[in-house]
Coordinates of C-alpha atoms and ligand atoms in Angstrom, one line a residue:
Chain K
X101 CA 19.6 -9.2 23.9
X102 CA 17.3 -9.4 26.9
X103 CA 15.2 -12.4 27.4
X104 CA 12.0 -11.5 29.2
X105 CA 11.1 -14.1 31.7
X106 CA 7.9 -15.9 30.8
X107 CA 6.7 -17.9 33.8
X108 CA 4.7 -20.2 31.6
X109 CA 6.8 -20.4 28.5
X110 CA 8.1 -23.8 29.4
X111 CA 4.7 -25.3 29.6
X112 CA 3.7 -23.7 26.4
X113 CA 6.6 -25.1 24.4
X114 CA 5.9 -28.6 25.6
X115 CA 2.2 -28.4 24.7
X116 CA 1.8 -29.9 21.2
X117 CA 1.0 -27.2 18.6
X118 CA -2.7 -27.3 18.1
X119 CA -3.9 -27.8 14.6
X120 CA -6.2 -24.8 14.6
X121 CA -3.6 -22.3 15.8
X122 CA -3.6 -19.7 13.1
X123 CA -1.4 -17.2 14.7
X124 CA 1.5 -18.0 17.1
X125 CA 3.8 -15.3 18.4
X126 CA 6.5 -16.1 20.9
X127 CA 8.8 -13.6 22.5
X128 CA 8.6 -11.2 19.6
X129 CA 11.1 -8.3 19.8
X130 CA 11.4 -5.2 17.7
X131 CA 13.9 -2.5 17.9
X132 CA 14.0 0.7 15.8
X133 CA 17.5 2.1 16.0
X134 CA 18.2 2.1 19.7
X135 CA 14.6 2.1 21.0
X136 CA 13.1 -1.2 21.9
X137 CA 9.4 -1.0 20.9
X138 CA 8.6 -4.7 21.5
X139 CA 10.6 -6.5 24.2
X140 CA 8.9 -9.8 24.3
X141 CA 5.4 -10.2 22.9
X142 CA 3.7 -13.6 23.2
X143 CA 0.2 -14.5 22.1
X144 CA -1.7 -16.9 19.8
X145 CA -5.0 -17.1 18.0
X146 CA -7.2 -20.1 17.0
X147 CA -9.1 -20.5 13.8
X148 CA -12.3 -18.4 13.8
X149 CA -11.3 -16.3 16.8
X150 CA -11.6 -12.6 16.9
X151 CA -8.6 -11.2 18.8
X152 CA -8.6 -7.6 19.9
X153 CA -5.1 -6.0 20.3
X154 CA -5.3 -3.0 22.6
X155 CA -2.7 -0.6 23.9
X156 CA -1.9 3.1 24.3
X157 CA -0.6 5.2 21.3
X158 CA 2.8 4.1 20.4
X159 CA 2.6 0.8 22.2
X160 CA 3.6 -1.1 19.1
X161 CA 0.3 -2.4 17.8
X162 CA 0.9 -1.4 14.2
X163 CA 4.5 -2.6 14.4
X164 CA 3.3 -6.0 15.7
X165 CA 0.7 -6.3 12.9
X166 CA 3.1 -5.3 10.2
X167 CA 5.5 -7.9 11.4
X168 CA 2.8 -10.5 11.2
X169 CA 1.8 -9.3 7.7
X170 CA 5.4 -9.7 6.5
X171 CA 5.8 -6.0 5.8
X172 CA 8.5 -5.5 8.5
X173 CA 11.4 -7.6 9.7
X174 CA 11.4 -8.5 13.4
X175 CA 14.5 -8.2 15.5
X176 CA 14.0 -11.5 17.3
X177 CA 11.4 -14.0 18.4
X178 CA 9.4 -16.7 16.7
X179 CA 6.4 -15.9 14.6
X180 CA 4.1 -18.3 12.8
X181 CA 1.2 -17.0 10.7
X182 CA -1.0 -19.7 9.1
X183 CA 1.9 -22.1 9.9
X184 CA 4.5 -20.0 8.0
X185 CA 7.1 -17.5 9.1
X186 CA 6.0 -14.2 7.6
X187 CA 9.6 -13.4 6.7
X188 CA 9.5 -16.4 4.3
X189 CA 5.8 -16.0 3.2
X190 CA 5.3 -16.6 -0.5
X191 CA 2.4 -15.4 -2.7
X192 CA 0.2 -18.4 -2.0
X193 CA 0.5 -17.5 1.7
X194 CA -0.2 -13.9 1.0
X195 CA -3.4 -14.9 -0.8
X196 CA -4.7 -16.3 2.5
X197 CA -4.3 -13.0 4.3
X198 CA -6.3 -9.9 4.3
X199 CA -4.8 -6.6 5.3
X200 CA -6.4 -3.3 6.4
X201 CA -3.6 -0.9 7.3
X202 CA -4.1 2.1 9.5
X203 CA -4.2 4.6 6.6
X204 CA -4.3 4.6 2.9
X205 CA -5.2 7.1 0.2
X206 CA -4.2 5.2 -2.9
X207 CA -6.0 4.6 -6.2
X208 CA -7.8 7.9 -6.1
X209 CA -8.7 7.8 -9.7
X210 CA -10.2 4.4 -9.7
X211 CA -13.9 3.6 -9.3
X212 CA -15.0 1.7 -6.2
X213 CA -16.3 -1.4 -8.0
X214 CA -13.7 -1.3 -10.7
X215 CA -10.9 -1.4 -8.1
X216 CA -12.5 -4.3 -6.1
X217 CA -13.0 -6.3 -9.3
X218 CA -9.4 -5.7 -10.3
X219 CA -7.8 -6.6 -7.0
X220 CA -10.0 -9.7 -6.8
X221 CA -8.5 -11.1 -10.0
X222 CA -5.1 -11.6 -8.3
X223 CA -6.7 -14.2 -6.0
X224 CA -8.3 -16.4 -8.5
X225 CA -5.3 -18.6 -9.3
X226 CA -4.9 -19.3 -5.6
X227 CA -8.6 -20.3 -5.0
X228 CA -7.8 -24.0 -5.1
X229 CA -4.6 -23.9 -3.1
X230 CA -6.0 -23.2 0.4
X231 CA -7.3 -19.6 -0.3
X232 CA -11.0 -19.4 -1.0
X233 CA -11.0 -17.1 -4.1
X234 CA -12.3 -13.6 -4.4
X235 CA -15.7 -12.1 -3.5
X236 CA -18.0 -11.2 -6.2
X237 CA -17.4 -7.4 -6.6
X238 CA -21.1 -6.5 -6.4
X239 CA -21.7 -8.6 -3.3
X240 CA -18.7 -7.1 -1.7
X241 CA -19.7 -3.5 -2.5
X242 CA -23.0 -4.2 -0.9
X243 CA -21.6 -6.0 2.1
X244 CA -19.7 -2.8 3.1
X245 CA -22.6 -0.6 2.2
X246 CA -21.1 1.2 -0.7
X247 CA -23.6 0.1 -3.4
X248 CA -24.7 3.7 -3.9
X249 CA -21.1 4.8 -4.5
X250 CA -20.0 1.8 -6.6
X251 CA -19.2 3.9 -9.5
X252 CA -17.8 6.9 -7.7
X253 CA -14.1 7.8 -7.9
X254 CA -12.2 6.5 -4.8
X255 CA -10.7 10.0 -4.3
X256 CA -14.2 11.5 -3.9
X257 CA -15.3 9.2 -1.1
X258 CA -15.8 10.6 2.4
X259 CA -13.4 9.5 5.1
X260 CA -15.8 6.9 6.5
X261 CA -16.7 5.6 3.0
X262 CA -13.0 5.4 2.1
X263 CA -12.4 3.3 5.3
X264 CA -15.3 1.0 4.3
X265 CA -13.6 0.5 0.9
X266 CA -10.3 -0.3 2.8
X267 CA -12.1 -3.0 4.7
X268 CA -13.6 -4.3 1.4
X269 CA -10.2 -4.4 -0.2
X270 CA -8.9 -6.2 2.9
X271 CA -11.4 -9.0 2.5
X272 CA -11.7 -9.1 -1.2
X273 CA -9.7 -12.4 -1.4
X274 CA -11.8 -14.1 1.3
X275 CA -8.8 -14.3 3.7
X276 CA -8.5 -17.0 6.3
X277 CA -6.8 -14.5 8.5
X278 CA -7.6 -10.8 8.5
X279 CA -5.6 -8.0 10.0
X280 CA -7.6 -4.8 10.8
X281 CA -5.6 -1.9 12.1
X282 CA -8.1 0.6 13.6
X283 CA -10.7 -0.2 11.0
X284 CA -13.5 1.9 12.2
X285 CA -11.8 5.3 12.6
X286 CA -14.2 7.8 11.1
X287 CA -17.3 5.5 11.0
X288 CA -20.7 6.9 11.9
X289 CA -22.7 4.9 14.4
X290 CA -24.6 3.1 11.7
X291 CA -21.5 2.2 9.7
X292 CA -19.9 1.0 12.9
X293 CA -22.9 -1.3 13.6
X294 CA -22.8 -2.6 10.0
X295 CA -19.1 -3.2 10.3
X296 CA -19.6 -5.1 13.5
X297 CA -22.2 -7.3 11.7
X298 CA -19.7 -7.8 8.9
X299 CA -17.0 -8.9 11.4
X300 CA -19.4 -11.3 13.1
X301 CA -20.4 -12.7 9.7
X302 CA -16.8 -13.2 8.6
X303 CA -15.9 -15.0 11.8
X304 CA -19.1 -17.0 12.2
X305 CA -19.9 -17.9 8.6
X306 CA -16.5 -17.9 6.9
X307 CA -14.5 -19.0 9.9
X308 CA -12.1 -16.0 9.4
X309 CA -9.6 -15.4 12.1
X310 CA -9.4 -11.7 12.8
X311 CA -6.8 -9.6 14.6
X312 CA -8.0 -6.1 15.2
X313 CA -6.7 -3.1 16.9
X314 CA -8.9 -0.3 18.1
X315 CA -9.0 2.5 20.7
X316 CA -12.8 2.0 21.0
X317 CA -13.1 -0.3 24.0
X318 CA -16.9 -0.8 23.6
X319 CA -16.1 -2.0 20.1
X320 CA -13.4 -4.3 21.4
X321 CA -15.8 -5.7 24.0
X322 CA -18.5 -6.3 21.3
X323 CA -16.3 -7.9 18.7
X324 CA -13.4 -9.6 20.3
X325 CA -13.6 -13.1 21.7
X326 CA -10.3 -12.4 23.4
X327 CA -8.4 -9.3 24.3
X328 CA -4.7 -8.8 24.4
X329 CA -3.3 -5.7 25.9
X330 CA 0.1 -4.4 24.7
X331 CA 2.0 -2.0 26.9
X332 CA 5.6 -1.3 27.6
X333 CA 6.7 -3.6 24.8
X334 CA 5.0 -6.7 26.2
X335 CA 1.5 -8.3 26.6
X336 CA 0.3 -7.3 30.0
X337 CA -3.1 -9.1 29.8
X338 CA -4.6 -11.8 27.7
X339 CA -8.2 -13.1 28.1
X340 CA -11.8 -12.5 27.4
X341 CA -13.2 -9.1 28.5
X342 CA -15.0 -10.9 31.4
X343 CA -11.9 -12.7 32.5
X344 CA -9.9 -9.5 32.4
X345 CA -12.2 -7.6 34.6
X346 CA -12.4 -10.4 37.1
X347 CA -8.6 -10.7 37.0
X348 CA -8.1 -7.1 37.6
X349 CA -10.5 -7.4 40.6
X350 CA -11.8 -4.0 39.8
X351 CA -14.6 -2.9 42.0
X352 CA -18.2 -3.5 40.9
X353 CA -20.8 -0.8 41.5
X354 CA -24.0 -1.9 43.3
X355 CA -27.1 0.2 43.3
X356 CA -30.4 -0.5 45.2
X357 CA -33.3 1.2 46.8
X358 CA -34.7 0.8 50.3
X359 CA -37.6 2.6 51.8
X360 CA -37.7 4.9 48.7
X361 CA -34.1 5.9 49.2
X362 CA -31.3 5.2 46.6
X363 CA -28.0 3.7 47.6
X364 CA -24.7 3.2 45.7
X365 CA -21.8 1.1 46.9
X366 CA -18.5 0.1 45.3
X367 CA -16.9 -3.1 46.4
X368 CA -14.5 -5.8 45.3
X369 CA -16.7 -8.7 46.4
X370 CA -20.1 -7.9 45.0
X371 CA -21.6 -11.3 45.6
X372 CA -20.9 -11.3 49.3
X373 CA -22.1 -7.7 49.7
X374 CA -25.4 -8.5 48.0
X375 CA -25.8 -11.6 50.1
X376 CA -25.3 -9.6 53.3
X377 CA -27.6 -6.9 52.1
X378 CA -30.5 -9.3 51.6
X379 CA -29.8 -11.1 54.9
X380 CA -30.0 -7.8 56.7
X381 CA -33.0 -6.1 54.9
X382 CA -34.7 -9.0 53.1
X383 CA -37.6 -7.8 50.9
X384 CA -37.1 -4.2 51.7
X385 CA -34.4 -4.1 48.9
X386 CA -35.6 -3.0 45.4
X387 CA -34.2 -2.1 42.0
X388 CA -31.0 -4.0 42.6
X389 CA -28.3 -3.4 39.9
X390 CA -24.8 -4.8 39.9
X391 CA -22.5 -3.3 37.3
X392 CA -19.2 -5.1 36.8
X393 CA -16.4 -2.9 35.6
X394 CA -16.5 -2.2 31.8
X395 CA -13.6 -3.2 29.6
X396 CA -12.6 0.4 29.6
X397 CA -12.4 0.6 33.4
X398 CA -10.3 -2.6 33.4
X399 CA -8.1 -1.4 30.5
X400 CA -7.4 1.9 32.2
X401 CA -6.7 0.2 35.5
X402 CA -4.4 -2.3 33.9
X403 CA -2.4 0.2 31.9
X404 CA -2.1 2.5 34.9
X405 CA -1.0 -0.4 37.1
X406 CA 1.5 -1.3 34.5
X407 CA 2.8 2.2 34.1
X408 CA 3.2 2.4 37.9
X409 CA 5.7 -0.4 37.6
X410 CA 3.6 -3.2 39.0
X411 CA 2.9 -4.5 35.5
X412 CA 5.0 -7.6 35.6
X413 CA 3.4 -8.7 38.8
X414 CA 0.0 -8.3 37.3
X415 CA 1.0 -10.4 34.2
X416 CA 2.2 -13.2 36.4
X417 CA -0.8 -13.2 38.6
X418 CA -3.1 -13.1 35.6
X419 CA -1.4 -15.7 33.4
X420 CA -0.9 -18.0 36.3
X421 CA -4.6 -17.9 36.9
X422 CA -5.8 -18.5 33.4
X423 CA -3.6 -21.4 32.5
Chain X
X6 CA -4.8 -23.9 -12.1
X7 CA -3.5 -20.9 -13.9
X8 CA -0.2 -19.7 -12.4
X9 CA -0.3 -16.7 -10.2
X10 CA 2.5 -15.0 -12.2
X11 CA 0.7 -15.4 -15.6
X12 CA -2.5 -14.3 -14.0
X13 CA -0.9 -11.2 -12.5
X14 CA 0.7 -10.3 -15.8
X15 CA -2.8 -10.4 -17.3
X16 CA -4.2 -8.4 -14.4
X17 CA -1.4 -5.9 -14.9
X18 CA -2.2 -5.5 -18.5
X19 CA -5.8 -4.6 -17.7
X20 CA -4.6 -2.4 -14.9
X21 CA -2.5 -0.4 -17.4
X22 CA -5.4 -0.1 -19.8
X23 CA -7.7 1.0 -17.0
X24 CA -5.3 3.6 -15.8
X25 CA -4.6 4.8 -19.3
X26 CA -8.4 5.3 -19.7
X27 CA -8.5 7.2 -16.4
X28 CA -5.7 9.6 -17.5
X29 CA -7.2 10.2 -20.9
X30 CA -10.6 10.9 -19.4
X31 CA -9.4 13.3 -16.7
X32 CA -9.2 16.9 -18.1
X33 CA -6.5 17.9 -15.7
X34 CA -4.3 15.0 -16.6
X35 CA -4.9 15.6 -20.3
X36 CA -4.0 19.2 -19.9
X37 CA -0.7 18.6 -18.1
X38 CA 0.1 15.8 -20.4
X39 CA -0.6 17.5 -23.7
X40 CA 0.4 21.0 -22.8
X41 CA 4.0 20.2 -23.5
X42 CA 3.2 18.2 -26.6
X43 CA 1.3 21.3 -28.0
X44 CA 4.3 23.6 -27.3
X45 CA 6.7 21.2 -29.0
X46 CA 4.4 21.0 -32.0
X47 CA 4.2 24.8 -32.1
X48 CA 8.0 25.1 -32.0
X49 CA 8.4 22.8 -35.0
X50 CA 5.8 24.8 -36.9
X51 CA 7.8 28.0 -36.3
X52 CA 10.9 26.3 -37.6
X53 CA 9.1 25.4 -40.8
X54 CA 10.3 28.4 -42.6
X55 CA 14.0 27.8 -42.0
X56 CA 16.1 25.2 -43.7
X57 CA 18.8 22.8 -42.5
X58 CA 22.2 24.4 -43.0
X59 CA 23.6 23.5 -46.4
X60 CA 20.4 22.0 -47.8
X61 CA 17.0 23.1 -48.8
X62 CA 15.3 20.7 -46.3
X63 CA 12.9 22.3 -43.8
X64 CA 14.3 22.6 -40.3
X65 CA 10.8 21.9 -38.9
X66 CA 10.7 18.5 -40.8
X67 CA 14.1 17.8 -39.4
X68 CA 13.2 18.6 -35.8
X69 CA 9.9 16.7 -35.6
X70 CA 11.6 13.2 -35.6
X71 CA 14.2 14.4 -33.1
X72 CA 11.3 15.5 -30.8
X73 CA 9.7 12.1 -31.2
X74 CA 12.9 10.5 -30.0
X75 CA 13.2 12.9 -27.1
X76 CA 9.5 12.2 -26.1
X77 CA 10.2 8.5 -26.0
X78 CA 13.2 9.0 -23.7
X79 CA 11.7 11.7 -21.4
X80 CA 8.3 10.1 -21.3
X81 CA 9.6 6.7 -20.3
X82 CA 12.0 8.2 -17.8
X83 CA 10.1 11.0 -16.1
X84 CA 6.6 9.5 -16.2
X85 CA 7.6 6.3 -14.6
X86 CA 9.9 8.0 -12.1
X87 CA 7.2 10.4 -11.1
X88 CA 4.4 7.7 -10.8
X89 CA 6.6 5.5 -8.7
X90 CA 7.5 8.2 -6.2
X91 CA 4.0 9.5 -5.9
X92 CA 2.4 6.1 -5.6
X93 CA 5.0 5.1 -3.0
X94 CA 3.8 8.0 -0.9
X95 CA 0.1 7.4 -1.3
X96 CA 0.3 3.7 -0.5
X97 CA -0.5 2.3 -3.9
X98 CA 2.7 0.3 -3.8
X99 CA 2.1 -1.0 -0.4
X100 CA -1.4 -2.1 -1.5
X101 CA 0.2 -4.0 -4.4
X102 CA 2.5 -5.7 -1.9
X103 CA -0.5 -6.8 0.2
X104 CA -2.0 -8.6 -2.8
X105 CA -0.6 -11.9 -4.1
X106 CA 1.6 -11.2 -7.0
X107 CA 0.4 -7.6 -6.7
X108 CA 3.9 -6.1 -7.3
X109 CA 4.2 -7.9 -10.6
X110 CA 0.8 -6.8 -11.7
X111 CA 1.6 -3.2 -10.6
X112 CA 4.8 -3.1 -12.6
X113 CA 3.3 -4.6 -15.7
X114 CA 0.5 -2.1 -15.3
X115 CA 2.9 0.8 -15.1
X116 CA 4.9 -0.4 -18.2
X117 CA 1.6 -0.7 -20.2
X118 CA 0.4 2.7 -18.9
X119 CA 3.6 4.6 -19.7
X120 CA 4.1 2.8 -23.0
X121 CA 0.5 3.6 -23.9
X122 CA 1.0 7.3 -22.9
X123 CA 4.2 7.4 -25.0
X124 CA 2.3 6.0 -28.0
X125 CA -0.5 8.5 -27.6
X126 CA 2.0 11.3 -27.2
X127 CA 3.9 10.3 -30.3
X128 CA 0.7 9.9 -32.3
X129 CA -0.3 13.4 -31.2
X130 CA 2.9 14.8 -32.6
X131 CA 3.3 12.6 -35.6
X132 CA -0.2 12.6 -37.1
X133 CA -0.5 16.4 -37.4
X134 CA 3.2 16.4 -38.4
X135 CA 2.5 14.2 -41.4
X136 CA 0.1 16.8 -42.7
X137 CA 2.1 19.9 -41.7
X138 CA 5.5 18.9 -42.9
X139 CA 6.8 17.6 -46.2
X140 CA 9.5 15.0 -46.5
X141 CA 8.5 12.9 -43.5
X142 CA 8.3 9.1 -43.8
X143 CA 8.8 9.0 -47.5
X144 CA 10.6 5.7 -47.3
X145 CA 7.4 3.6 -47.1
X146 CA 7.4 0.3 -45.2
X147 CA 11.1 0.5 -44.5
X148 CA 10.5 3.9 -42.7
X149 CA 7.9 2.4 -40.4
X150 CA 9.9 -0.7 -39.7
X151 CA 12.9 1.4 -38.5
X152 CA 10.4 3.6 -36.6
X153 CA 9.0 0.5 -34.8
X154 CA 12.3 -1.0 -33.7
X155 CA 13.7 2.3 -32.5
X156 CA 10.5 2.9 -30.5
X157 CA 10.5 -0.5 -29.0
X158 CA 14.2 -0.5 -28.1
X159 CA 13.9 3.0 -26.8
X160 CA 11.1 2.1 -24.4
X161 CA 13.1 -1.0 -23.3
X162 CA 16.1 1.2 -22.6
X163 CA 14.2 4.1 -20.8
X164 CA 11.4 2.4 -18.8
X165 CA 13.8 0.4 -16.6
X166 CA 15.8 3.5 -16.0
X167 CA 12.7 5.3 -14.9
X168 CA 11.9 2.5 -12.6
X169 CA 15.4 2.7 -11.1
X170 CA 15.2 6.4 -10.6
X171 CA 11.7 6.1 -9.2
X172 CA 12.8 3.6 -6.6
X173 CA 15.7 5.7 -5.5
X174 CA 13.9 8.9 -4.8
X175 CA 11.2 8.5 -2.2
X176 CA 10.1 12.2 -2.3
X177 CA 8.0 13.3 -5.3
X178 CA 9.4 16.8 -4.8
X179 CA 12.9 15.5 -5.7
X180 CA 11.6 15.3 -9.3
X181 CA 13.0 18.7 -10.0
X182 CA 16.5 17.3 -9.4
X183 CA 15.9 14.7 -12.0
X184 CA 14.4 17.1 -14.5
X185 CA 17.5 19.3 -14.7
X186 CA 19.9 16.6 -15.9
X187 CA 17.3 15.4 -18.4
X188 CA 16.9 18.9 -19.8
X189 CA 20.7 19.2 -20.0
X190 CA 20.8 15.8 -21.8
X191 CA 18.2 17.1 -24.3
X192 CA 20.3 20.2 -24.9
X193 CA 23.4 18.3 -26.0
X194 CA 21.6 15.4 -27.8
X195 CA 20.9 17.1 -31.1
X196 CA 17.2 17.5 -30.6
X197 CA 17.0 21.3 -31.3
X198 CA 20.6 21.9 -32.1
X199 CA 23.0 19.6 -34.0
X200 CA 25.3 17.7 -31.7
X201 CA 28.0 17.9 -34.4
X202 CA 28.3 21.6 -33.8
X203 CA 29.2 21.1 -30.1
X204 CA 32.7 20.7 -28.6
X205 CA 33.9 17.2 -28.8
X206 CA 33.7 16.4 -25.1
X207 CA 30.0 17.3 -25.1
X208 CA 29.6 15.1 -28.2
X209 CA 31.2 12.3 -26.3
X210 CA 28.8 12.7 -23.4
X211 CA 25.8 12.9 -25.7
X212 CA 26.7 9.7 -27.4
X213 CA 26.7 7.8 -24.2
X214 CA 23.1 8.8 -23.4
X215 CA 20.0 7.2 -24.9
X216 CA 18.4 10.5 -26.0
X217 CA 20.9 11.2 -28.7
X218 CA 20.4 7.7 -30.2
X219 CA 16.6 7.9 -30.0
X220 CA 16.7 11.2 -31.9
X221 CA 19.1 9.8 -34.5
X222 CA 17.1 6.6 -34.8
X223 CA 13.8 8.5 -35.4
X224 CA 15.5 10.8 -37.9
X225 CA 16.9 7.8 -39.8
X226 CA 13.4 6.3 -39.9
X227 CA 11.4 9.3 -41.0
X228 CA 13.8 11.5 -43.0
X229 CA 15.1 11.0 -46.5
X230 CA 18.4 9.1 -46.6
X231 CA 20.3 12.1 -48.0
X232 CA 20.1 13.9 -44.7
X233 CA 22.4 11.5 -43.0
X234 CA 25.1 13.7 -44.4
X235 CA 24.6 16.3 -41.6
X236 CA 24.9 13.7 -38.8
X237 CA 28.1 12.7 -37.0
X238 CA 30.0 10.3 -39.2
X239 CA 27.7 11.2 -42.2
X240 CA 25.7 8.1 -41.5
X241 CA 22.5 6.9 -39.6
X242 CA 24.7 4.5 -37.7
X243 CA 22.0 1.9 -37.1
X244 CA 24.4 -0.6 -35.7
X245 CA 25.7 1.8 -33.1
X246 CA 22.1 2.9 -32.3
X247 CA 21.2 -0.8 -31.7
X248 CA 24.3 -1.3 -29.6
X249 CA 24.0 1.7 -27.3
X250 CA 20.2 1.4 -26.7
X251 CA 20.6 -2.3 -26.3
X252 CA 23.3 -1.8 -23.7
X253 CA 21.1 0.6 -21.8
X254 CA 18.2 -1.8 -22.0
X255 CA 20.4 -4.7 -20.7
X256 CA 21.7 -2.5 -17.9
X257 CA 18.2 -1.4 -16.9
X258 CA 16.6 -4.8 -17.1
X259 CA 19.4 -6.2 -14.9
X260 CA 19.5 -3.5 -12.3
X261 CA 15.8 -2.5 -12.1
X262 CA 14.5 -5.8 -10.6
X263 CA 17.2 -5.6 -7.9
X264 CA 16.4 -2.0 -7.0
X265 CA 12.7 -2.5 -7.2
X266 CA 12.8 -5.5 -5.0
X267 CA 14.8 -3.7 -2.4
X268 CA 12.4 -0.8 -2.5
X269 CA 9.4 -3.1 -2.2
X270 CA 10.9 -4.9 0.7
X271 CA 11.2 -1.6 2.6
X272 CA 7.7 -0.6 2.0
X273 CA 5.5 -0.7 5.1
X274 CA 2.6 1.1 6.6
X275 CA 4.9 3.0 8.9
X276 CA 7.2 4.1 6.1
X277 CA 4.2 5.3 4.1
X278 CA 2.8 7.2 7.2
X279 CA 6.2 8.7 7.9
X280 CA 6.5 10.0 4.3
X281 CA 3.0 11.4 4.5
X282 CA 3.8 13.2 7.7
X283 CA 6.8 14.8 6.2
X284 CA 4.7 15.9 3.2
X285 CA 2.2 17.4 5.5
X286 CA 4.8 19.4 7.3
X287 CA 6.0 20.8 4.1
X288 CA 2.5 22.0 3.2
X289 CA 1.8 23.7 6.5
Ligands
ATP725 N1 9.8 3.1 11.1 C1 10.0 3.5 12.4 N2 11.2 4.0 12.8 C2 11.4 4.3 14.1 N3 10.4 4.3 15.0 C3 9.2 3.8 14.7 C4 8.9 3.4 13.3 N4 7.7 3.0 13.3 C5 7.2 3.1 14.5 N5 8.1 3.6 15.4 C6 7.9 3.8 16.8 O1 7.5 2.6 17.4 C7 6.5 2.9 18.4 C8 5.3 2.0 18.1 O2 4.7 2.5 17.0 P1 3.3 1.8 16.5 O3 2.9 2.6 15.2 O4 3.5 0.4 16.3 O5 2.3 2.1 17.6 P2 0.8 1.8 17.7 O6 0.6 1.0 18.9 O7 0.2 1.3 16.5 O8 0.2 3.3 18.0 P3 -1.2 4.0 17.6 O9 -2.2 3.6 18.6 O10 -0.9 5.5 17.7 O11 -1.5 3.6 16.2 C9 6.3 4.4 18.4 O12 7.0 4.9 19.4 C10 6.8 4.8 17.1 O13 7.3 6.1 17.2
MG726 MG1 -1.1 2.0 15.1

């Protein structure tokens, strides 16, 4: 078994476990047959935090989430979910989790509201023991925008409607911790916006901790308080979207006009460049615009850099800087 | 606080009732479900003219209870097996796993559903049968008591077997492989053709399987006592029926939880996705 060197793992272990740490993953490893999918994944999430897990296809996002949900046995590493090892999680623990997997097509004959009401009943006995008890089915149906289809058969829903139902089922027990594996695949722009509102509402009003994966980086930037990028079996970056783009020192794009002419310039040090620009031309500068790299730019740069073999160096540089 | 397990059993009960309602209100399900029942009823009607060898008793009246016995066995076995394999593929089981005590609720629901379907099926055969055939259930309360315990014990013997088979086969298209042995078992179990007329080694096999005893038990409940003369050993052999069905029930109830738990443990999003992918490849 290989032990991936974590430059800061020593400091982390010494740090007393914070009370509001909901999710704590240390050196998680997973091997399918002879392929190592996860070689040493380490990250954590605090209560109420929205964590975006990004990574290329096949990076192991679903695998990681399924291990945290207790659906899959890990090969090695320490995992604590709501203070409990998922491999030993009991039903009371499960009642505090919400799960939206990457794809379902179950319960085709059930009606939307009927199914939500039924699944909600399983949570009632746990309402007093930490979990918060189920949503009212009508409220829930309306929260995911399915009121019109409340009495439709699940099998007759469109792809996006079906996905909304999946999200509804995931939160029916008012989970403390919600796992969303590519929740918005197939959503139209309006549904996407409604979903984003719902996620904000869950994390702000209900203090729900959310771990979500998505390939939509705008979405990740909008929703996630913090981004973790998984590539090559390990976390290659961990921080807010802003921190990541600063850390990657990706070039910012600066646009301005002078004497009616438009100029564009890309640079690593935008502050200094703008300063020099004004010193040189003063009030002749107009329409100044500085665009920092988007999360997508940062993400692509990071994954590329990682694939080019300089990944480990980037992790060190980055982690050293944030801690 | 109500316990999670008790609550899940109750949820499972309503789950079973809801799914029973779904099936009985879906034309396609009703058709596939009752098509076979209708054929069986037609077969017995054709047999009405003939008599049981050596007696003046209608062969149709004799076959109807045997068919009831067969329906309990095959309904419990094949319905549950099929539902488990299909719902493993479509993710229903995984969903149950994601909900607290969901697996328990799921299983209770399935037992309620399949038992309910079996009852409906039996009623659909028996109620017309009572009008169409003479000499059925002439024994009064005693008849119905025997009927009740054979039915209950039969379900207890066959449902766990269905659950075991359903957890072993992950591919719904493997059902064909299960159907052949079941049809073979029906052939030697004295449903349409008396087991006593078969070679002894076949008789031996038949008397290990639950179908033979369910048929015999149903005949003993619904036919006049005199007809026990044409059975093996010239008796209804209630004690043996109780023994064999009881052993199957004990076996099933011991093994099923182990197999089911193992299957449930293996269920995960990726395994559901992998099965679906395979299914898609078969289609295209
Ligand atoms: N049950 C399994 N057996 C063998 N290999 C598997 C299994 N499940 C996943 N894998 C492999 O593990 C790797 C990670 O898969 P995973 O589904 O976790 O990726 P992902 O990051 O979720 O990808 P995507 O963005 O496509 O959803 C893939 O290479 C996949 O082929
Ligand atoms: Mg995935």
